[in-house]
């Protein structure tokens, strides 16, 4: 399956998928940690952010929400969302029109949260999650019409694997997702094979190097110079 | 001053009166949501902003538009013949219709291209001709020809789509010409000159003021949007670099950057947004560039003065559309007139565009007039002077009330196998009442243009 697409657009679609999935995954985890911090485990937020290699400090559940979403660190969601928006603008010709509109709206929401003088409203998280669901929904509804759709899907799946590895989630589902990734890769370039790239030893090593393998295969899939 | 109200206007206002005005805010929501932007650099900062928009359309009766259409086809045909002649035989210069010195000193004239004819001898592929409607005689007057990289067509296309969704009553009950054919007109023109290969739109990149338009048009015309480094020239042929490493031959490039930046090997070596070797491929006839390189000469406001003469010279016809009365201080008689009447004239720097370099004598102090006279005398070729045209205002719905604003009209004229005028255009209105500058870069807004009949 071949489509005319610059490496820049292919890469932007891939990263759009990754950023959106990262934001969604992070919001779900923040939700869980927030609930726990209230009356179960005050350090749930610290544990969560250690997974992202971030040392997060907070004094209350509300403060956790605030620091996690708009704190000065690499997982700041307003920054992630701005990156997602940039990638959407570059690849807008290849994404569903309503998905594009929702991405812009989602960015507006995060930028307003970032600038708000008051603490974050919990409803904002719900609203953000529902916008992300709409984006995925619109994209899925579009169906698979062009190969460029697979770049977005690929980004989403790769980010899912990244999350699963960080959170030590069940290997069976991770393997299923890896198979899906390989299917998408082979649709885009039949000569590539994730499992050939990532030797069986990796499996036995608990997928320690799987993200490196994925990055290598993406570099072979999207040739930018 | 407003144009006389016609039955077409009355029909519009009748329907407007029945509409829910709360819905007007939905237009802005749309513009924001779909990033219909016109970007600016201010104080070194990149600012993304939506272009101000007004919901009251400019209405042009179909009969009136048809006359304008004939005049525009005539003008662009003559301009294309002029450019082809100028860069090949230059008969118009040899026969003394346009002084050689005038051509040589035009900043957009590129001597290096003398002797070269582009694909199918088409040079003026996509043109934006700026007009105003003179309240003195109700006639459309040409203010400017933009034959290099005219922008703006995507804005009325985008907003018309929204208009139809928010206020369908107008489109159900009025005979408004549909406008969705614009991308097809462009595609046909690209295909006509295509030298064999795919069509692409070349953008300077994400941070260009008109990036939204580049992206929108590329999608609509089914061409790939590319930045310079996504094209490569091998053996005088241009290739598109696909994501998988394959190289696909390019036959036609709709370029959205100025000539001087298009090829660092040929023009400005500092250009980071050009394609090295592109001009070599172009001169070898292996790729079509839209618009042709070297068209800048006809955007020169000094050359504008000669367009009516070009129409007579090349077509043997009387111009259907008038130029604004123009004086070029290069000629002694005109210089004398300009010196005596500067207070009532509009003085324009010939090489500027976008509303820059435009001075209104009536709003200048005596000292400023004196200084300007000195400048004009020192560099007569650098300036033109025009009579101030009292062009019509358009009704605009601003801050929940109707207000009058000066408005011009940019018509889009596309040349492929034949010349076509898009039955819409960009109506631009001034930010403040009484202001004559309507350009987007001067803060002006835009409105839809409806070509209508009863």
XYZ file of C-alpha atoms in Angstrom:
679
model
C 0.000 0.000 0.000
C 1.666 3.181 -1.113
C 0.581 6.765 -0.870
C 2.299 10.000 -1.698
C 3.251 11.527 1.602
C 6.280 13.460 2.717
C 8.355 12.041 5.533
C 7.461 15.152 7.516
C 3.734 14.482 7.251
C 4.142 10.756 7.947
C 6.236 11.567 10.988
C 3.771 14.234 12.140
C 0.893 11.788 11.962
C 2.868 9.202 13.881
C 3.764 11.716 16.581
C 0.244 13.073 16.690
C -0.928 9.541 17.542
C 1.763 9.216 20.178
C 1.085 12.552 21.854
C -2.662 12.052 21.960
C -2.286 8.578 23.418
C 0.294 9.864 25.898
C -2.050 12.603 27.047
C -4.957 10.212 27.331
C -2.933 7.578 29.164
C -1.470 10.159 31.523
C -4.895 11.608 32.294
C -6.252 8.168 33.177
C -3.316 7.546 35.478
C -3.677 10.999 37.050
C -7.332 10.197 37.653
C -6.470 7.009 39.487
C -3.671 8.586 41.510
C -5.849 11.584 42.428
C -8.515 9.272 43.791
C -5.942 7.377 45.766
C -4.219 10.456 47.195
C -7.493 11.703 48.708
C -7.803 8.966 51.315
C -5.790 5.843 50.419
C -2.181 6.580 49.511
C -0.796 10.091 49.800
C 2.253 9.057 47.776
C 0.334 7.609 44.821
C 1.249 10.654 42.715
C 4.925 10.355 43.568
C 4.898 6.693 42.535
C 3.087 7.530 39.319
C 5.502 10.235 38.248
C 8.509 8.075 39.043
C 7.349 6.011 36.061
C 7.990 9.106 33.958
C 11.298 9.786 35.720
C 9.861 12.917 37.301
C 10.181 13.793 40.950
C 6.778 15.350 41.651
C 6.103 17.170 44.922
C 2.643 18.171 46.124
C 0.838 18.911 49.366
C -2.711 17.743 48.630
C -4.808 15.934 46.047
C -5.802 19.215 44.378
C -2.193 20.347 44.405
C -1.258 17.021 42.791
C -3.745 17.645 39.977
C -2.274 21.061 39.462
C 1.376 20.026 39.513
C 0.861 16.931 37.425
C -1.014 18.671 34.646
C 0.662 22.055 34.499
C 3.837 21.715 36.534
C 7.222 22.654 35.168
C 8.272 19.201 33.960
C 8.479 17.138 30.773
C 5.042 15.606 31.170
C 3.305 19.013 31.314
C 0.118 18.345 29.392
C -0.207 21.818 27.897
C 3.221 21.363 26.314
C 2.395 17.856 25.099
C -0.835 19.179 23.645
C 0.927 22.023 21.852
C 3.188 19.418 20.274
C 0.126 17.417 19.244
C -1.432 20.523 17.714
C 1.707 21.337 15.717
C 1.730 17.828 14.305
C -1.965 18.102 13.477
C -1.428 21.386 11.625
C 1.326 19.852 9.517
C -0.721 16.768 8.685
C -4.196 18.326 8.559
C -4.797 17.315 4.942
C -4.597 13.689 6.038
C -6.695 13.706 9.163
C -10.406 13.781 9.605
C -11.723 17.354 9.608
C -13.702 16.995 12.815
C -10.753 15.265 14.511
C -8.647 18.273 13.583
C -11.210 20.628 15.064
C -11.321 18.619 18.304
C -7.519 18.691 18.535
C -7.552 22.480 18.284
C -10.313 22.626 20.913
C -8.373 20.270 23.199
C -5.304 22.451 22.887
C -7.367 25.538 23.756
C -8.621 23.735 26.848
C -5.108 22.841 28.018
C -3.784 26.306 27.289
C -6.602 27.862 29.316
C -5.930 25.403 32.155
C -2.265 26.335 32.009
C -3.033 30.045 32.260
C -5.853 29.827 34.782
C -5.064 31.642 38.057
C -7.114 29.149 40.061
C -6.650 25.464 40.828
C -7.580 22.978 38.147
C -11.210 22.020 38.009
C -11.684 18.261 37.997
C -14.304 18.700 35.266
C -11.559 19.912 32.941
C -10.025 16.449 33.027
C -13.347 14.866 32.151
C -13.789 17.330 29.336
C -10.283 16.659 28.021
C -10.856 12.913 28.095
C -14.134 13.224 26.300
C -12.517 15.374 23.590
C -9.803 12.752 23.136
C -12.464 10.087 22.826
C -14.142 12.178 20.154
C -10.855 12.496 18.269
C -10.283 8.753 18.281
C -13.947 8.195 17.481
C -13.881 10.521 14.475
C -10.707 8.937 13.264
C -12.045 5.403 13.641
C -15.278 6.418 11.964
C -13.274 7.615 8.978
C -12.213 4.006 8.414
C -9.023 2.991 6.731
C -9.060 4.915 3.521
C -5.448 5.894 3.109
C -2.122 4.543 4.272
C -1.558 7.779 6.174
C -4.275 6.622 8.596
C -1.912 3.857 9.646
C 0.749 6.312 10.755
C -1.631 7.795 13.297
C -2.684 4.339 14.420
C 0.935 3.270 14.639
C 1.772 6.216 16.883
C -1.128 5.366 19.162
C -0.131 1.700 19.398
C 3.553 2.448 20.031
C 2.625 4.807 22.859
C 0.374 2.147 24.312
C 3.298 -0.271 24.374
C 5.475 2.382 25.983
C 2.859 2.854 28.722
C 2.431 -0.863 29.255
C 6.163 -1.332 29.644
C 6.477 1.584 32.063
C 3.613 0.245 34.160
C 4.638 -3.422 33.925
C 1.313 -4.478 32.492
C 0.542 -8.038 31.287
C 2.805 -9.286 28.526
C 0.028 -11.089 26.624
C -1.779 -7.894 25.725
C 1.526 -6.184 24.974
C 2.302 -8.995 22.511
C -1.087 -8.513 20.909
C -0.384 -4.818 20.460
C 3.051 -5.573 19.048
C 1.407 -7.832 16.481
C -0.932 -4.976 15.593
C 2.067 -2.670 15.244
C 3.746 -5.151 12.944
C 0.600 -5.419 10.824
C 0.480 -1.632 10.439
C 4.210 -1.498 9.632
C 3.840 -4.183 6.971
C 0.856 -2.465 5.412
C 3.019 0.627 5.057
C 6.116 -1.271 3.958
C 5.821 -5.030 3.350
C 9.585 -5.421 3.475
C 9.775 -4.503 7.145
C 9.144 -6.882 10.023
C 9.172 -5.803 13.638
C 9.711 -9.307 14.927
C 12.660 -9.891 12.643
C 14.101 -6.560 13.746
C 13.611 -7.361 17.401
C 15.162 -10.755 17.902
C 13.512 -13.436 19.963
C 16.040 -12.853 22.729
C 14.278 -9.609 23.436
C 11.159 -11.544 24.256
C 13.082 -13.668 26.665
C 14.621 -10.551 28.195
C 11.150 -9.296 29.024
C 11.034 -6.832 26.162
C 13.657 -4.650 27.793
C 14.801 -3.340 24.433
C 11.488 -3.401 22.646
C 11.113 0.366 22.473
C 14.547 0.623 20.858
C 13.483 -1.976 18.286
C 10.294 -0.062 17.571
C 12.202 3.182 17.124
C 14.568 1.445 14.712
C 11.711 0.103 12.638
C 9.994 3.514 12.567
C 13.254 5.068 11.367
C 13.298 2.550 8.524
C 9.634 3.138 7.772
C 9.757 6.935 7.610
C 12.750 8.129 5.707
C 13.432 11.797 6.373
C 16.573 13.607 5.440
C -20.469 56.102 0.917
C -22.591 53.048 0.261
C -23.578 51.617 -3.065
C -27.188 52.065 -4.180
C -29.422 49.395 -2.682
C -30.703 46.982 -5.297
C -33.423 44.333 -5.184
C -30.668 41.786 -4.550
C -29.616 43.671 -1.422
C -33.225 43.970 -0.287
C -33.716 40.231 -0.635
C -30.598 39.644 1.411
C -31.713 41.996 4.207
C -35.187 40.441 4.275
C -33.679 37.043 5.009
C -31.062 38.503 7.353
C -33.844 40.033 9.465
C -35.280 36.570 10.083
C -32.010 34.989 11.187
C -30.889 34.239 14.716
C -28.018 36.684 15.305
C -26.732 34.675 18.243
C -25.407 32.289 15.649
C -22.946 34.855 14.334
C -20.501 33.817 17.040
C -20.404 30.361 15.473
C -18.372 31.772 12.610
C -15.580 32.742 14.974
C -15.821 29.363 16.675
C -15.327 27.759 13.287
C -12.382 30.006 12.416
C -10.706 29.193 15.740
C -11.517 25.517 15.707
C -10.198 24.947 12.223
C -7.280 27.328 12.643
C -8.285 29.544 9.705
C -5.302 31.700 10.419
C -3.285 34.520 9.000
C -0.008 34.513 10.865
C 2.036 37.533 11.765
C 5.447 38.341 13.153
C 5.266 41.155 15.626
C 8.237 42.373 17.644
C 10.072 39.206 16.702
C 7.268 36.945 17.908
C 5.229 34.524 15.825
C 1.538 35.218 16.332
C -1.193 32.968 15.041
C -4.431 34.825 14.611
C -7.626 34.321 12.730
C -8.326 36.858 10.046
C -11.104 39.292 11.071
C -14.271 38.291 9.289
C -17.600 39.973 8.671
C -20.788 38.088 7.910
C -22.442 40.614 5.601
C -21.428 39.520 2.115
C -20.545 41.826 -0.716
C -23.222 41.322 -3.334
C -22.297 41.671 -6.996
C -25.084 41.289 -9.555
C -24.268 38.556 -12.045
C -24.588 40.907 -15.007
C -22.113 43.315 -13.450
C -19.757 40.465 -12.630
C -19.920 39.223 -16.227
C -18.662 42.575 -17.464
C -15.897 42.537 -14.884
C -15.060 38.984 -15.920
C -14.592 40.013 -19.546
C -12.344 42.869 -18.483
C -10.256 40.610 -16.256
C -9.836 37.969 -18.953
C -8.772 40.691 -21.350
C -6.293 42.146 -18.857
C -4.673 38.868 -17.825
C -4.453 37.720 -21.451
C -2.615 40.936 -22.298
C -0.360 40.661 -19.256
C 0.583 37.112 -20.219
C 1.389 38.247 -23.759
C 3.392 41.132 -22.342
C 5.513 38.874 -20.139
C 6.089 36.369 -22.919
C 7.067 39.184 -25.277
C 9.225 40.966 -22.723
C 11.268 37.849 -21.980
C 11.615 36.818 -25.639
C 11.402 39.412 -28.444
C 10.670 42.483 -26.278
C 8.830 44.112 -29.180
C 6.825 46.300 -26.832
C 10.047 47.880 -25.648
C 11.661 48.034 -29.067
C 8.612 49.813 -30.417
C 8.767 52.347 -27.614
C 5.458 51.519 -25.944
C 7.257 50.946 -22.637
C 10.618 52.631 -22.033
C 13.515 50.174 -21.717
C 14.695 51.994 -18.622
C 11.342 51.345 -17.004
C 11.676 47.629 -17.496
C 15.323 47.465 -16.490
C 14.646 49.247 -13.228
C 11.652 47.106 -12.258
C 12.740 45.047 -9.274
C 10.913 41.928 -10.491
C 12.497 41.940 -13.948
C 14.969 39.086 -14.258
C 17.367 39.519 -17.170
C 18.675 35.990 -16.664
C 15.376 34.650 -17.998
C 15.443 36.498 -21.306
C 15.011 33.953 -24.085
C 13.164 31.401 -21.975
C 9.551 30.405 -22.608
C 7.774 28.349 -19.963
C 5.513 25.366 -20.591
C 2.734 26.215 -23.090
C 3.858 29.866 -22.918
C 1.663 30.369 -19.891
C 3.173 32.686 -17.279
C 0.221 34.171 -15.480
C -1.329 31.028 -14.060
C -2.935 32.269 -10.855
C -3.546 35.982 -10.555
C -5.082 38.235 -7.960
C -6.381 41.452 -9.460
C -7.382 44.121 -6.935
C -10.305 46.350 -7.814
C -12.517 48.925 -6.175
C -15.893 50.239 -7.249
C -15.683 53.966 -7.846
C -18.593 55.867 -6.313
C -18.095 58.670 -8.883
C -19.280 56.617 -11.849
C -20.251 53.198 -10.452
C -17.451 51.544 -12.431
C -14.952 48.952 -11.251
C -11.389 50.247 -11.322
C -8.196 48.189 -11.220
C -5.832 49.180 -8.444
C -3.187 46.509 -8.650
C -2.149 43.337 -10.463
C -0.687 40.507 -8.395
C 0.934 38.049 -10.747
C 3.478 36.498 -8.448
C 1.985 34.804 -5.393
C -1.501 36.198 -4.773
C -3.025 34.775 -1.630
C -6.432 34.791 -0.002
C -8.688 32.466 -2.007
C -8.902 29.901 0.778
C -10.613 32.330 3.164
C -13.842 32.855 1.207
C -13.836 29.145 0.329
C -13.609 28.196 4.004
C -16.155 30.693 5.196
C -18.691 29.943 2.460
C -18.762 26.376 3.644
C -19.532 27.541 7.176
C -22.058 30.118 5.994
C -24.071 27.434 4.246
C -24.208 25.385 7.435
C -25.054 28.218 9.822
C -27.436 30.182 7.633
C -28.730 27.843 4.884
C -31.773 30.081 4.255
C -29.748 32.452 2.110
C -28.543 29.686 -0.146
C -31.914 28.012 -0.382
C -33.770 31.187 -1.266
C -31.322 33.302 -3.234
C -29.629 32.608 -6.537
C -26.033 32.724 -5.351
C -23.361 31.383 -7.680
C -21.683 28.299 -6.166
C -17.918 28.645 -5.726
C -16.619 25.149 -5.099
C -15.099 24.982 -8.578
C -11.992 26.971 -7.618
C -9.795 23.956 -6.749
C -10.833 22.313 -10.036
C -9.860 25.444 -11.979
C -6.429 25.386 -10.326
C -5.983 21.663 -10.903
C -6.897 22.026 -14.582
C -4.387 24.849 -14.966
C -1.696 22.759 -13.262
C -2.443 19.769 -15.444
C -2.341 21.915 -18.583
C 1.233 23.051 -18.017
C 2.408 19.886 -16.258
C 5.533 18.506 -17.912
C 4.864 14.944 -16.736
C 4.755 14.089 -13.070
C 2.797 14.906 -9.951
C 1.547 18.329 -8.838
C 2.893 19.860 -5.648
C 2.388 23.047 -3.660
C 5.681 24.471 -2.424
C 5.372 26.282 0.913
C 8.050 28.162 2.860
C 6.749 26.233 5.859
C 4.610 26.163 8.923
C 5.486 29.689 10.042
C 4.588 31.491 6.849
C 1.728 33.983 7.191
C -0.399 32.070 4.692
C 0.422 28.501 5.778
C -3.241 27.792 6.397
C -3.960 28.669 2.793
C -1.109 26.535 1.458
C -2.308 23.559 3.418
C -5.968 24.111 2.512
C -5.340 24.544 -1.200
C -2.977 21.571 -1.417
C -5.664 19.381 0.087
C -8.415 20.761 -2.119
C -6.474 20.491 -5.363
C -5.147 17.044 -4.494
C -1.487 18.090 -4.607
C 1.219 17.308 -2.092
C 2.207 20.154 0.209
C 5.989 20.233 0.326
C 8.782 22.226 1.845
C 11.957 22.790 -0.127
C 13.936 19.899 1.286
C 11.150 17.496 0.415
C 11.998 18.052 -3.241
C 15.278 17.118 -4.850
C 16.689 17.929 -8.276
C 18.554 15.148 -10.057
C 19.759 15.527 -13.668
C 17.651 18.670 -14.103
C 14.476 16.884 -13.016
C 12.547 17.567 -9.859
C 11.535 14.708 -7.583
C 9.224 14.448 -4.611
C 10.747 12.524 -1.736
C 8.172 10.058 -0.512
C 8.174 8.909 3.124
C 9.448 5.483 2.063
C 12.482 6.855 0.286
C 11.072 6.572 -3.241
C 11.491 9.544 -5.539
C 8.484 10.579 -7.612
C 8.825 12.851 -10.649
C 7.229 16.304 -10.274
C 5.610 17.963 -13.298
C 4.126 21.115 -11.879
C 4.858 23.252 -8.829
C 2.429 25.804 -7.422
C 5.041 27.855 -5.624
C 4.037 29.989 -2.670
C 7.304 31.845 -2.223
C 8.952 34.738 -3.972
C 11.344 34.235 -6.869
C 14.397 35.405 -4.962
C 14.095 32.556 -2.459
C 13.157 29.726 -4.768
C 16.593 28.374 -5.607
C 19.658 29.155 -3.497
C 21.920 28.009 -6.342
C 20.425 30.557 -8.714
C 19.147 33.401 -6.566
C 19.753 34.182 -2.923
C 22.356 31.679 -1.656
C 21.166 32.326 1.901
C 17.680 31.014 1.165
C 16.756 28.048 3.323
C 13.320 27.702 1.770
C 14.393 27.162 -1.830
C 15.143 24.029 -3.822
C 18.756 23.877 -5.056
C 18.811 23.299 -8.812
C 15.120 24.033 -9.359
C 15.756 26.819 -11.861
C 18.021 24.576 -13.909
C 15.199 22.040 -14.158
C 12.742 24.821 -15.010
C 14.944 26.261 -17.746
C 15.378 22.758 -19.174
C 11.597 22.570 -19.507
C 11.370 19.652 -17.091
C 8.984 21.244 -14.624
C 6.319 23.947 -14.713
C 6.379 26.683 -12.092
C 3.204 28.501 -11.222
C 3.447 31.432 -11.500
C 6.342 31.857 -13.868
C 9.614 33.179 -12.539
C 10.077 36.820 -13.508
C 6.419 37.853 -13.245
C 7.374 40.387 -10.596
C 8.015 42.913 -13.344
C 4.293 43.202 -14.006
C 3.511 43.684 -10.299
C 5.662 46.802 -10.384
C 3.285 49.720 -9.944
C 5.155 51.620 -12.621
C 4.458 48.867 -15.162
C 0.781 48.857 -14.065
C 0.525 52.274 -15.707
C 1.182 50.657 -19.096
C -1.366 47.808 -18.897
C -4.079 49.671 -20.854
C -1.453 50.272 -23.554
C -0.579 46.548 -23.503
C -4.229 45.663 -24.107
C -4.315 47.936 -27.129
C -0.915 46.767 -28.360
C -1.357 43.001 -28.047
C -5.091 42.582 -28.480
C -6.038 45.647 -30.499
C -8.875 46.229 -28.062
C -10.006 49.042 -25.830
C -9.576 48.154 -22.157
C -12.874 47.071 -20.615
C -11.702 47.869 -17.084
C -10.008 51.137 -16.262
C -6.856 51.749 -14.288
C -7.033 54.330 -11.531
C -5.828 57.657 -13.026
C -2.091 57.301 -12.562
C 0.892 59.596 -12.965
C 4.482 58.506 -13.229
C 6.900 61.238 -12.201
C 9.415 59.701 -14.610
C 7.574 61.676 -17.315
C 8.094 65.430 -16.954
C 4.476 66.351 -17.537
C 3.359 63.904 -14.847
C 6.074 65.099 -12.480
C 4.799 68.674 -12.806
C 1.255 67.548 -12.066
C 2.337 65.510 -9.050
C 4.318 68.399 -7.607
C 1.359 70.756 -7.976
C -1.271 68.345 -6.657
C 0.427 66.097 -4.157
C -2.006 67.078 -1.372
C -4.871 65.375 -3.140
C -2.989 62.375 -4.567
C -2.092 58.918 -3.280
C 1.638 58.265 -3.596
C 2.806 54.674 -3.872
C 6.231 53.107 -3.762
C 6.301 50.936 -6.909
C 8.057 47.976 -5.325
C 5.925 47.698 -2.189
C 2.831 45.556 -1.652
C 0.348 44.671 1.059
C -0.579 48.305 1.728
C 2.980 49.236 2.636
C 4.538 52.314 1.026
C 1.160 53.988 0.397
C 0.880 57.648 1.400
C -2.257 59.759 1.258
C -1.513 63.413 0.470
C -4.672 64.628 2.202
C -3.574 63.228 5.548
C 0.030 64.496 5.443
C 1.447 67.630 7.060
C 3.009 70.387 4.943
C 6.456 69.285 6.088
C 5.742 65.678 5.133
C 4.519 66.795 1.705
C 7.699 68.820 1.272
C 9.872 65.863 2.246
C 7.964 63.533 -0.045
C 8.342 65.943 -2.979
C 12.094 65.909 -2.420
C 12.095 62.105 -2.413
C 9.988 61.882 -5.569
C 12.243 64.342 -7.372
C 15.323 62.387 -6.311
C 13.909 58.987 -7.326
C 11.092 59.558 -9.834
C 11.018 55.924 -10.988
C 10.436 54.738 -7.427
C 6.972 56.295 -7.121
C 3.640 56.564 -8.843
C 0.838 58.926 -7.931
C -2.854 58.217 -8.271
C -5.986 60.244 -7.927
C -7.745 59.289 -4.735
C -10.684 57.125 -5.667
C -13.690 57.441 -3.414
C -14.597 53.806 -3.556
C -17.721 52.440 -1.996
C -18.072 51.328 1.569
C -19.667 48.015 2.435
C -22.020 47.381 5.330
C -20.267 45.398 8.045
C -21.775 43.850 11.167
C -19.198 44.860 13.757
C -19.688 44.756 17.504
C -23.376 43.900 17.078
C -24.179 46.848 14.891
C -24.028 47.736 11.231
C -21.176 50.007 10.245
C -19.711 51.211 6.962
C -16.184 50.324 5.927
C -14.194 50.886 2.752
C -13.857 47.612 0.874
C -11.950 46.414 -2.161
C -12.248 43.193 -4.098
C -9.569 40.758 -5.168
C -10.621 38.747 -8.192
C -8.875 35.454 -8.924
C -8.085 34.879 -12.556
C -6.600 31.547 -13.568
C -4.908 30.813 -16.876
C -4.578 27.299 -18.188
C -5.817 26.222 -21.579
C -8.071 29.260 -21.344
C -8.554 32.084 -18.866
C -11.136 31.667 -16.130
C -12.384 34.074 -13.502
C -13.535 32.512 -10.250
C -17.076 33.624 -9.513
C -16.165 34.723 -6.009
C -13.156 36.554 -4.644
C -11.782 38.168 -1.551
C -13.606 41.260 -0.369
C -11.391 43.019 2.156
C -12.616 45.788 4.411
C -10.700 48.356 6.427
C -10.356 48.016 10.160
C -11.495 51.580 10.883
C -14.142 53.833 9.376
C -12.739 56.138 6.704
C -9.518 54.140 6.298
C -8.656 53.367 2.669
C -6.194 50.568 3.465
C -7.955 47.232 3.489
C -5.012 44.825 3.331
C -4.891 41.904 5.744
C -1.366 42.915 6.711
C -2.813 46.325 7.696
C -5.358 44.706 10.005
C -8.189 44.566 7.476
C -10.805 41.841 7.545
C -12.582 39.877 4.867
C -16.109 38.994 3.870
C -17.699 36.613 1.443
C -18.629 37.778 -2.051
C -21.889 36.621 -3.552
C -22.382 36.829 -7.272
C -26.157 36.851 -7.488
C -29.091 37.217 -9.798
C -32.766 37.653 -9.100
